[in-house]
């Protein structure tokens, strides 16, 4: 039974180990061949890598130089860009302001033109109205001047008549008051004469002396009042004749009581 049955657990069936040894040998040969190819490839790759590293080093140096130049260029470009953007912004704002100012001036100009047209129309209307009114007023002025002249003449005449009337009234008041006062004086003088006649007797003289004195004082006071009234009325009459106003009032008279 030796080598006739499968050798467990390495074989599932007879001949598996031999088959595995053959496959292992084949794999070893393939591995050796692969190792040789790998060594060849590795050698060639190392050479290529060395060449590529030299090339890369050179490229890096050139890239650094180019990067510095590119950085300088970027910085200059950024500076120029910022400057250009600022100028663009300022130009845009200036343009916007100029556009707004131009529109404002245009609107103002149109408004002024419209206002000028309206004012010119109003001026023409007012001029026509003024000419018509001026002609009308010129005619009315002539009529009014005639009326004014006539009114002035009438006013002067009325003023003369008014002055004459006021003088007449004052003269009448003066004569009336003088007549009253003179009548009072005459009556008092009559009483005084009667008393003096009665006092001729020796017995009545002491009794009537005080009454005679009273009547003489009374007559003197009334005469002063008469002079005052006559002078004040004459003054008022002269003022009215000279053109004064508000002089038409009676002279105040103080009543002197009878003894």
PDB file of C-alpha atoms in Angstrom, residues 5-254:
ATOM      1  CA  UNK A   5      -2.995   6.111  -1.310  1.00  0.00           C
ATOM      2  CA  UNK A   6      -3.265   9.931  -0.882  1.00  0.00           C
ATOM      3  CA  UNK A   7      -0.955  11.301   1.824  1.00  0.00           C
ATOM      4  CA  UNK A   8      -3.262  13.296   4.104  1.00  0.00           C
ATOM      5  CA  UNK A   9      -3.370  16.156   4.914  1.00  0.00           C
ATOM      6  CA  UNK A  10      -0.995  17.164   2.062  1.00  0.00           C
ATOM      7  CA  UNK A  11      -2.789  15.351  -0.701  1.00  0.00           C
ATOM      8  CA  UNK A  12      -6.361  15.105  -1.573  1.00  0.00           C
ATOM      9  CA  UNK A  13      -5.589  12.575  -4.211  1.00  0.00           C
ATOM     10  CA  UNK A  14      -2.554  10.628  -5.280  1.00  0.00           C
ATOM     11  CA  UNK A  15       0.096  12.626  -7.171  1.00  0.00           C
ATOM     12  CA  UNK A  16      -0.768  16.119  -5.710  1.00  0.00           C
ATOM     13  CA  UNK A  17       2.688  16.518  -4.099  1.00  0.00           C
ATOM     14  CA  UNK A  18       4.516  15.742  -7.324  1.00  0.00           C
ATOM     15  CA  UNK A  19       2.299  18.052  -9.209  1.00  0.00           C
ATOM     16  CA  UNK A  20       2.925  20.784  -6.635  1.00  0.00           C
ATOM     17  CA  UNK A  21       6.712  20.220  -6.883  1.00  0.00           C
ATOM     18  CA  UNK A  22       6.572  20.630 -10.630  1.00  0.00           C
ATOM     19  CA  UNK A  23       4.511  23.786 -10.287  1.00  0.00           C
ATOM     20  CA  UNK A  24       6.935  25.067  -7.634  1.00  0.00           C
ATOM     21  CA  UNK A  25       9.890  24.461  -9.959  1.00  0.00           C
ATOM     22  CA  UNK A  26       8.130  26.269 -12.764  1.00  0.00           C
ATOM     23  CA  UNK A  27       7.401  29.179 -10.445  1.00  0.00           C
ATOM     24  CA  UNK A  28      11.036  29.325  -9.299  1.00  0.00           C
ATOM     25  CA  UNK A  29      12.186  29.527 -12.873  1.00  0.00           C
ATOM     26  CA  UNK A  30       9.618  32.230 -13.599  1.00  0.00           C
ATOM     27  CA  UNK A  31      10.693  34.093 -10.453  1.00  0.00           C
ATOM     28  CA  UNK A  32      14.371  33.896 -11.472  1.00  0.00           C
ATOM     29  CA  UNK A  33      13.518  35.183 -14.919  1.00  0.00           C
ATOM     30  CA  UNK A  34      11.425  37.927 -13.384  1.00  0.00           C
ATOM     31  CA  UNK A  35      14.286  38.863 -11.008  1.00  0.00           C
ATOM     32  CA  UNK A  36      16.676  39.151 -13.931  1.00  0.00           C
ATOM     33  CA  UNK A  37      14.209  41.332 -15.819  1.00  0.00           C
ATOM     34  CA  UNK A  38      13.643  43.379 -12.655  1.00  0.00           C
ATOM     35  CA  UNK A  39      17.371  43.920 -12.226  1.00  0.00           C
ATOM     36  CA  UNK A  40      17.671  44.995 -15.824  1.00  0.00           C
ATOM     37  CA  UNK A  41      14.715  47.308 -15.466  1.00  0.00           C
ATOM     38  CA  UNK A  42      16.018  48.641 -12.157  1.00  0.00           C
ATOM     39  CA  UNK A  43      19.438  49.380 -13.669  1.00  0.00           C
ATOM     40  CA  UNK A  44      17.906  51.115 -16.618  1.00  0.00           C
ATOM     41  CA  UNK A  45      15.463  52.929 -14.346  1.00  0.00           C
ATOM     42  CA  UNK A  46      18.295  54.158 -12.107  1.00  0.00           C
ATOM     43  CA  UNK A  47      20.067  55.604 -15.108  1.00  0.00           C
ATOM     44  CA  UNK A  48      16.888  57.230 -16.303  1.00  0.00           C
ATOM     45  CA  UNK A  49      16.142  58.465 -12.784  1.00  0.00           C
ATOM     46  CA  UNK A  50      19.637  60.023 -12.553  1.00  0.00           C
ATOM     47  CA  UNK A  51      19.130  61.764 -15.894  1.00  0.00           C
ATOM     48  CA  UNK A  52      15.652  62.845 -14.837  1.00  0.00           C
ATOM     49  CA  UNK A  53      16.956  64.126 -11.481  1.00  0.00           C
ATOM     50  CA  UNK A  54      19.587  66.244 -13.296  1.00  0.00           C
ATOM     51  CA  UNK A  55      16.907  67.481 -15.642  1.00  0.00           C
ATOM     52  CA  UNK A  56      14.550  68.113 -12.705  1.00  0.00           C
ATOM     53  CA  UNK A  57      17.263  69.993 -10.807  1.00  0.00           C
ATOM     54  CA  UNK A  58      17.923  72.163 -13.828  1.00  0.00           C
ATOM     55  CA  UNK A  59      14.179  72.658 -14.334  1.00  0.00           C
ATOM     56  CA  UNK A  60      13.770  73.586 -10.667  1.00  0.00           C
ATOM     57  CA  UNK A  61      16.523  76.208 -10.937  1.00  0.00           C
ATOM     58  CA  UNK A  62      15.011  77.604 -14.093  1.00  0.00           C
ATOM     59  CA  UNK A  63      11.569  77.441 -12.463  1.00  0.00           C
ATOM     60  CA  UNK A  64      12.833  79.378  -9.428  1.00  0.00           C
ATOM     61  CA  UNK A  65      14.225  82.081 -11.662  1.00  0.00           C
ATOM     62  CA  UNK A  66      11.039  82.111 -13.693  1.00  0.00           C
ATOM     63  CA  UNK A  67       8.990  82.103 -10.460  1.00  0.00           C
ATOM     64  CA  UNK A  68      10.865  85.141  -9.165  1.00  0.00           C
ATOM     65  CA  UNK A  69      10.348  86.896 -12.447  1.00  0.00           C
ATOM     66  CA  UNK A  70       6.723  85.760 -12.402  1.00  0.00           C
ATOM     67  CA  UNK A  71       6.327  87.061  -8.821  1.00  0.00           C
ATOM     68  CA  UNK A  72       7.811  90.386  -9.840  1.00  0.00           C
ATOM     69  CA  UNK A  73       5.532  90.435 -12.831  1.00  0.00           C
ATOM     70  CA  UNK A  74       2.522  89.548 -10.635  1.00  0.00           C
ATOM     71  CA  UNK A  75       3.423  92.264  -8.151  1.00  0.00           C
ATOM     72  CA  UNK A  76       3.841  94.811 -10.910  1.00  0.00           C
ATOM     73  CA  UNK A  77       0.646  93.556 -12.546  1.00  0.00           C
ATOM     74  CA  UNK A  78      -1.250  93.754  -9.265  1.00  0.00           C
ATOM     75  CA  UNK A  79       0.072  97.262  -8.677  1.00  0.00           C
ATOM     76  CA  UNK A  80      -0.855  98.305 -12.199  1.00  0.00           C
ATOM     77  CA  UNK A  81      -4.228  96.526 -11.848  1.00  0.00           C
ATOM     78  CA  UNK A  82      -5.007  98.268  -8.558  1.00  0.00           C
ATOM     79  CA  UNK A  83      -3.950 101.580 -10.051  1.00  0.00           C
ATOM     80  CA  UNK A  84      -6.009 100.913 -13.154  1.00  0.00           C
ATOM     81  CA  UNK A  85      -9.019  99.795 -11.070  1.00  0.00           C
ATOM     82  CA  UNK A  86      -8.706 102.916  -8.906  1.00  0.00           C
ATOM     83  CA  UNK A  87      -8.474 105.106 -11.989  1.00  0.00           C
ATOM     84  CA  UNK A  88     -11.369 103.184 -13.513  1.00  0.00           C
ATOM     85  CA  UNK A  89     -13.413 103.693 -10.329  1.00  0.00           C
ATOM     86  CA  UNK A  90     -12.526 107.390 -10.210  1.00  0.00           C
ATOM     87  CA  UNK A  91     -13.286 107.770 -13.912  1.00  0.00           C
ATOM     88  CA  UNK A  92     -16.583 105.950 -13.451  1.00  0.00           C
ATOM     89  CA  UNK A  93     -17.490 108.173 -10.493  1.00  0.00           C
ATOM     90  CA  UNK A  94     -16.376 111.289 -12.389  1.00  0.00           C
ATOM     91  CA  UNK A  95     -18.330 110.175 -15.404  1.00  0.00           C
ATOM     92  CA  UNK A  96     -21.358 109.481 -13.230  1.00  0.00           C
ATOM     93  CA  UNK A  97     -21.008 112.896 -11.548  1.00  0.00           C
ATOM     94  CA  UNK A  98     -20.509 114.611 -14.909  1.00  0.00           C
ATOM     95  CA  UNK A  99     -23.470 112.761 -16.332  1.00  0.00           C
ATOM     96  CA  UNK A 100     -25.600 113.763 -13.342  1.00  0.00           C
ATOM     97  CA  UNK A 101     -24.366 117.359 -13.598  1.00  0.00           C
ATOM     98  CA  UNK A 102     -25.029 117.400 -17.333  1.00  0.00           C
ATOM     99  CA  UNK A 103     -28.529 116.050 -16.771  1.00  0.00           C
ATOM    100  CA  UNK A 104     -29.110 118.581 -14.018  1.00  0.00           C
ATOM    101  CA  UNK A 105     -27.885 121.409 -16.260  1.00  0.00           C
ATOM    102  CA  UNK A 106     -29.986 120.087 -19.100  1.00  0.00           C
ATOM    103  CA  UNK A 107     -33.080 119.920 -16.890  1.00  0.00           C
ATOM    104  CA  UNK A 108     -32.301 123.379 -15.517  1.00  0.00           C
ATOM    105  CA  UNK A 109     -31.796 124.728 -19.024  1.00  0.00           C
ATOM    106  CA  UNK A 110     -35.092 123.247 -20.171  1.00  0.00           C
ATOM    107  CA  UNK A 111     -36.829 124.620 -17.090  1.00  0.00           C
ATOM    108  CA  UNK A 112     -35.299 128.055 -17.677  1.00  0.00           C
ATOM    109  CA  UNK A 113     -36.315 127.965 -21.336  1.00  0.00           C
ATOM    110  CA  UNK A 114     -39.847 127.044 -20.359  1.00  0.00           C
ATOM    111  CA  UNK A 115     -39.846 129.738 -17.684  1.00  0.00           C
ATOM    112  CA  UNK A 116     -38.543 132.287 -20.194  1.00  0.00           C
ATOM    113  CA  UNK A 117     -41.296 131.343 -22.649  1.00  0.00           C
ATOM    114  CA  UNK A 118     -43.930 131.603 -19.912  1.00  0.00           C
ATOM    115  CA  UNK A 119     -42.500 134.913 -18.699  1.00  0.00           C
ATOM    116  CA  UNK A 120     -42.371 136.250 -22.236  1.00  0.00           C
ATOM    117  CA  UNK A 121     -46.023 135.309 -22.749  1.00  0.00           C
ATOM    118  CA  UNK A 122     -46.903 136.910 -19.413  1.00  0.00           C
ATOM    119  CA  UNK A 123     -44.849 139.977 -20.373  1.00  0.00           C
ATOM    120  CA  UNK A 124     -46.697 140.327 -23.662  1.00  0.00           C
ATOM    121  CA  UNK A 125     -50.034 139.936 -21.901  1.00  0.00           C
ATOM    122  CA  UNK A 126     -49.012 142.409 -19.186  1.00  0.00           C
ATOM    123  CA  UNK A 127     -47.625 144.826 -21.817  1.00  0.00           C
ATOM    124  CA  UNK A 128     -50.872 144.766 -23.758  1.00  0.00           C
ATOM    125  CA  UNK A 129     -52.835 145.150 -20.556  1.00  0.00           C
ATOM    126  CA  UNK A 130     -50.523 147.972 -19.469  1.00  0.00           C
ATOM    127  CA  UNK A 131     -50.935 149.805 -22.760  1.00  0.00           C
ATOM    128  CA  UNK A 132     -54.705 149.463 -22.591  1.00  0.00           C
ATOM    129  CA  UNK A 133     -54.740 150.454 -18.935  1.00  0.00           C
ATOM    130  CA  UNK A 134     -52.298 153.310 -19.572  1.00  0.00           C
ATOM    131  CA  UNK A 135     -54.529 154.736 -22.283  1.00  0.00           C
ATOM    132  CA  UNK A 136     -57.559 154.263 -20.062  1.00  0.00           C
ATOM    133  CA  UNK A 137     -55.784 155.853 -17.098  1.00  0.00           C
ATOM    134  CA  UNK A 138     -54.552 158.722 -19.261  1.00  0.00           C
ATOM    135  CA  UNK A 139     -58.159 159.512 -20.161  1.00  0.00           C
ATOM    136  CA  UNK A 140     -59.275 159.059 -16.584  1.00  0.00           C
ATOM    137  CA  UNK A 141     -56.314 161.122 -15.365  1.00  0.00           C
ATOM    138  CA  UNK A 142     -57.438 164.061 -17.481  1.00  0.00           C
ATOM    139  CA  UNK A 143     -60.950 163.745 -16.102  1.00  0.00           C
ATOM    140  CA  UNK A 144     -59.642 163.365 -12.550  1.00  0.00           C
ATOM    141  CA  UNK A 145     -57.362 166.381 -12.915  1.00  0.00           C
ATOM    142  CA  UNK A 146     -60.375 168.432 -13.970  1.00  0.00           C
ATOM    143  CA  UNK A 147     -62.360 167.024 -11.038  1.00  0.00           C
ATOM    144  CA  UNK A 148     -59.452 167.668  -8.660  1.00  0.00           C
ATOM    145  CA  UNK A 149     -59.126 171.252  -9.830  1.00  0.00           C
ATOM    146  CA  UNK A 150     -62.862 171.748  -9.439  1.00  0.00           C
ATOM    147  CA  UNK A 151     -62.750 170.002  -6.043  1.00  0.00           C
ATOM    148  CA  UNK A 152     -59.842 172.179  -4.947  1.00  0.00           C
ATOM    149  CA  UNK A 153     -61.741 175.267  -5.955  1.00  0.00           C
ATOM    150  CA  UNK A 154     -64.837 173.973  -4.169  1.00  0.00           C
ATOM    151  CA  UNK A 155     -62.713 173.010  -1.150  1.00  0.00           C
ATOM    152  CA  UNK A 156     -61.173 176.471  -0.971  1.00  0.00           C
ATOM    153  CA  UNK A 157     -64.586 178.008  -1.269  1.00  0.00           C
ATOM    154  CA  UNK A 158     -65.958 175.648   1.400  1.00  0.00           C
ATOM    155  CA  UNK A 159     -62.985 176.390   3.609  1.00  0.00           C
ATOM    156  CA  UNK A 160     -63.598 180.110   3.266  1.00  0.00           C
ATOM    157  CA  UNK A 161     -67.256 179.609   4.064  1.00  0.00           C
ATOM    158  CA  UNK A 162     -66.390 177.317   6.990  1.00  0.00           C
ATOM    159  CA  UNK A 163     -63.941 179.881   8.394  1.00  0.00           C
ATOM    160  CA  UNK A 164     -66.513 182.605   7.931  1.00  0.00           C
ATOM    161  CA  UNK A 165     -69.135 180.440   9.642  1.00  0.00           C
ATOM    162  CA  UNK A 166     -66.852 179.585  12.574  1.00  0.00           C
ATOM    163  CA  UNK A 167     -65.908 183.248  12.968  1.00  0.00           C
ATOM    164  CA  UNK A 168     -69.583 184.135  12.878  1.00  0.00           C
ATOM    165  CA  UNK A 169     -70.412 181.510  15.529  1.00  0.00           C
ATOM    166  CA  UNK A 170     -67.562 182.642  17.764  1.00  0.00           C
ATOM    167  CA  UNK A 171     -68.536 186.268  17.275  1.00  0.00           C
ATOM    168  CA  UNK A 172     -72.112 185.423  18.184  1.00  0.00           C
ATOM    169  CA  UNK A 173     -71.020 183.536  21.324  1.00  0.00           C
ATOM    170  CA  UNK A 174     -68.742 186.455  22.210  1.00  0.00           C
ATOM    171  CA  UNK A 175     -71.476 189.059  21.808  1.00  0.00           C
ATOM    172  CA  UNK A 176     -73.935 186.887  23.741  1.00  0.00           C
ATOM    173  CA  UNK A 177     -71.615 186.387  26.690  1.00  0.00           C
ATOM    174  CA  UNK A 178     -70.560 190.057  26.654  1.00  0.00           C
ATOM    175  CA  UNK A 179     -74.234 191.087  26.568  1.00  0.00           C
ATOM    176  CA  UNK A 180     -74.965 188.832  29.562  1.00  0.00           C
ATOM    177  CA  UNK A 181     -71.987 190.106  31.538  1.00  0.00           C
ATOM    178  CA  UNK A 182     -72.714 193.753  30.700  1.00  0.00           C
ATOM    179  CA  UNK A 183     -76.330 193.188  31.766  1.00  0.00           C
ATOM    180  CA  UNK A 184     -75.105 191.755  35.049  1.00  0.00           C
ATOM    181  CA  UNK A 185     -72.773 194.737  35.497  1.00  0.00           C
ATOM    182  CA  UNK A 186     -75.563 197.194  34.720  1.00  0.00           C
ATOM    183  CA  UNK A 187     -77.912 195.522  37.226  1.00  0.00           C
ATOM    184  CA  UNK A 188     -75.163 195.464  39.854  1.00  0.00           C
ATOM    185  CA  UNK A 189     -74.305 199.127  39.242  1.00  0.00           C
ATOM    186  CA  UNK A 190     -78.019 199.988  39.610  1.00  0.00           C
ATOM    187  CA  UNK A 191     -78.141 198.197  42.968  1.00  0.00           C
ATOM    188  CA  UNK A 192     -74.913 199.938  43.992  1.00  0.00           C
ATOM    189  CA  UNK A 193     -76.316 203.353  43.125  1.00  0.00           C
ATOM    190  CA  UNK A 194     -79.466 202.598  45.109  1.00  0.00           C
ATOM    191  CA  UNK A 195     -77.423 201.512  48.131  1.00  0.00           C
ATOM    192  CA  UNK A 196     -75.215 204.591  47.920  1.00  0.00           C
ATOM    193  CA  UNK A 197     -78.334 206.771  47.756  1.00  0.00           C
ATOM    194  CA  UNK A 198     -79.772 205.054  50.851  1.00  0.00           C
ATOM    195  CA  UNK A 199     -76.465 205.396  52.670  1.00  0.00           C
ATOM    196  CA  UNK A 200     -76.639 209.185  52.372  1.00  0.00           C
ATOM    197  CA  UNK A 201     -78.472 209.259  55.703  1.00  0.00           C
ATOM    198  CA  UNK A 202     -76.162 209.121  58.639  1.00  0.00           C
ATOM    199  CA  UNK A 203     -78.161 206.464  60.447  1.00  0.00           C
ATOM    200  CA  UNK A 204     -78.111 203.903  57.534  1.00  0.00           C
ATOM    201  CA  UNK A 205     -74.498 204.489  56.387  1.00  0.00           C
ATOM    202  CA  UNK A 206     -72.810 202.082  58.847  1.00  0.00           C
ATOM    203  CA  UNK A 207     -75.311 199.327  58.120  1.00  0.00           C
ATOM    204  CA  UNK A 208     -75.057 199.551  54.280  1.00  0.00           C
ATOM    205  CA  UNK A 209     -71.283 199.993  54.053  1.00  0.00           C
ATOM    206  CA  UNK A 210     -70.528 196.249  53.961  1.00  0.00           C
ATOM    207  CA  UNK A 211     -73.167 195.684  51.300  1.00  0.00           C
ATOM    208  CA  UNK A 212     -71.783 198.509  49.174  1.00  0.00           C
ATOM    209  CA  UNK A 213     -68.287 197.029  49.430  1.00  0.00           C
ATOM    210  CA  UNK A 214     -69.617 193.583  48.410  1.00  0.00           C
ATOM    211  CA  UNK A 215     -71.353 194.983  45.345  1.00  0.00           C
ATOM    212  CA  UNK A 216     -68.278 196.960  44.315  1.00  0.00           C
ATOM    213  CA  UNK A 217     -66.128 193.775  44.570  1.00  0.00           C
ATOM    214  CA  UNK A 218     -68.764 191.880  42.603  1.00  0.00           C
ATOM    215  CA  UNK A 219     -68.792 194.485  39.822  1.00  0.00           C
ATOM    216  CA  UNK A 220     -64.952 194.434  39.626  1.00  0.00           C
ATOM    217  CA  UNK A 221     -64.920 190.611  39.330  1.00  0.00           C
ATOM    218  CA  UNK A 222     -67.560 190.626  36.604  1.00  0.00           C
ATOM    219  CA  UNK A 223     -65.615 193.277  34.648  1.00  0.00           C
ATOM    220  CA  UNK A 224     -62.473 191.078  34.852  1.00  0.00           C
ATOM    221  CA  UNK A 225     -64.564 188.169  33.617  1.00  0.00           C
ATOM    222  CA  UNK A 226     -65.819 190.360  30.771  1.00  0.00           C
ATOM    223  CA  UNK A 227     -62.277 191.318  29.728  1.00  0.00           C
ATOM    224  CA  UNK A 228     -61.184 187.652  29.901  1.00  0.00           C
ATOM    225  CA  UNK A 229     -64.102 186.437  27.774  1.00  0.00           C
ATOM    226  CA  UNK A 230     -63.611 189.154  25.183  1.00  0.00           C
ATOM    227  CA  UNK A 231     -59.827 188.493  24.911  1.00  0.00           C
ATOM    228  CA  UNK A 232     -60.201 184.668  24.609  1.00  0.00           C
ATOM    229  CA  UNK A 233     -62.925 184.930  21.965  1.00  0.00           C
ATOM    230  CA  UNK A 234     -60.816 187.416  19.983  1.00  0.00           C
ATOM    231  CA  UNK A 235     -57.867 184.969  20.193  1.00  0.00           C
ATOM    232  CA  UNK A 236     -60.026 182.074  18.934  1.00  0.00           C
ATOM    233  CA  UNK A 237     -61.345 184.191  16.071  1.00  0.00           C
ATOM    234  CA  UNK A 238     -57.783 185.108  14.995  1.00  0.00           C
ATOM    235  CA  UNK A 239     -56.702 181.416  15.136  1.00  0.00           C
ATOM    236  CA  UNK A 240     -59.636 180.353  12.954  1.00  0.00           C
ATOM    237  CA  UNK A 241     -58.864 183.101  10.450  1.00  0.00           C
ATOM    238  CA  UNK A 242     -55.255 181.807  10.280  1.00  0.00           C
ATOM    239  CA  UNK A 243     -56.366 178.261   9.434  1.00  0.00           C
ATOM    240  CA  UNK A 244     -56.436 176.612  12.884  1.00  0.00           C
ATOM    241  CA  UNK A 245     -58.865 173.756  13.540  1.00  0.00           C
ATOM    242  CA  UNK A 246     -60.857 172.546  16.549  1.00  0.00           C
ATOM    243  CA  UNK A 247     -61.228 176.052  17.895  1.00  0.00           C
ATOM    244  CA  UNK A 248     -65.029 176.064  17.814  1.00  0.00           C
ATOM    245  CA  UNK A 249     -65.720 175.837  21.540  1.00  0.00           C
ATOM    246  CA  UNK A 250     -67.165 178.215  24.097  1.00  0.00           C
ATOM    247  CA  UNK A 251     -64.957 180.092  26.516  1.00  0.00           C
ATOM    248  CA  UNK A 252     -65.357 178.804  30.044  1.00  0.00           C
ATOM    249  CA  UNK A 253     -67.090 181.389  32.222  1.00  0.00           C
ATOM    250  CA  UNK A 254     -66.894 181.365  36.007  1.00  0.00           C
TER     251      UNK A 254
END
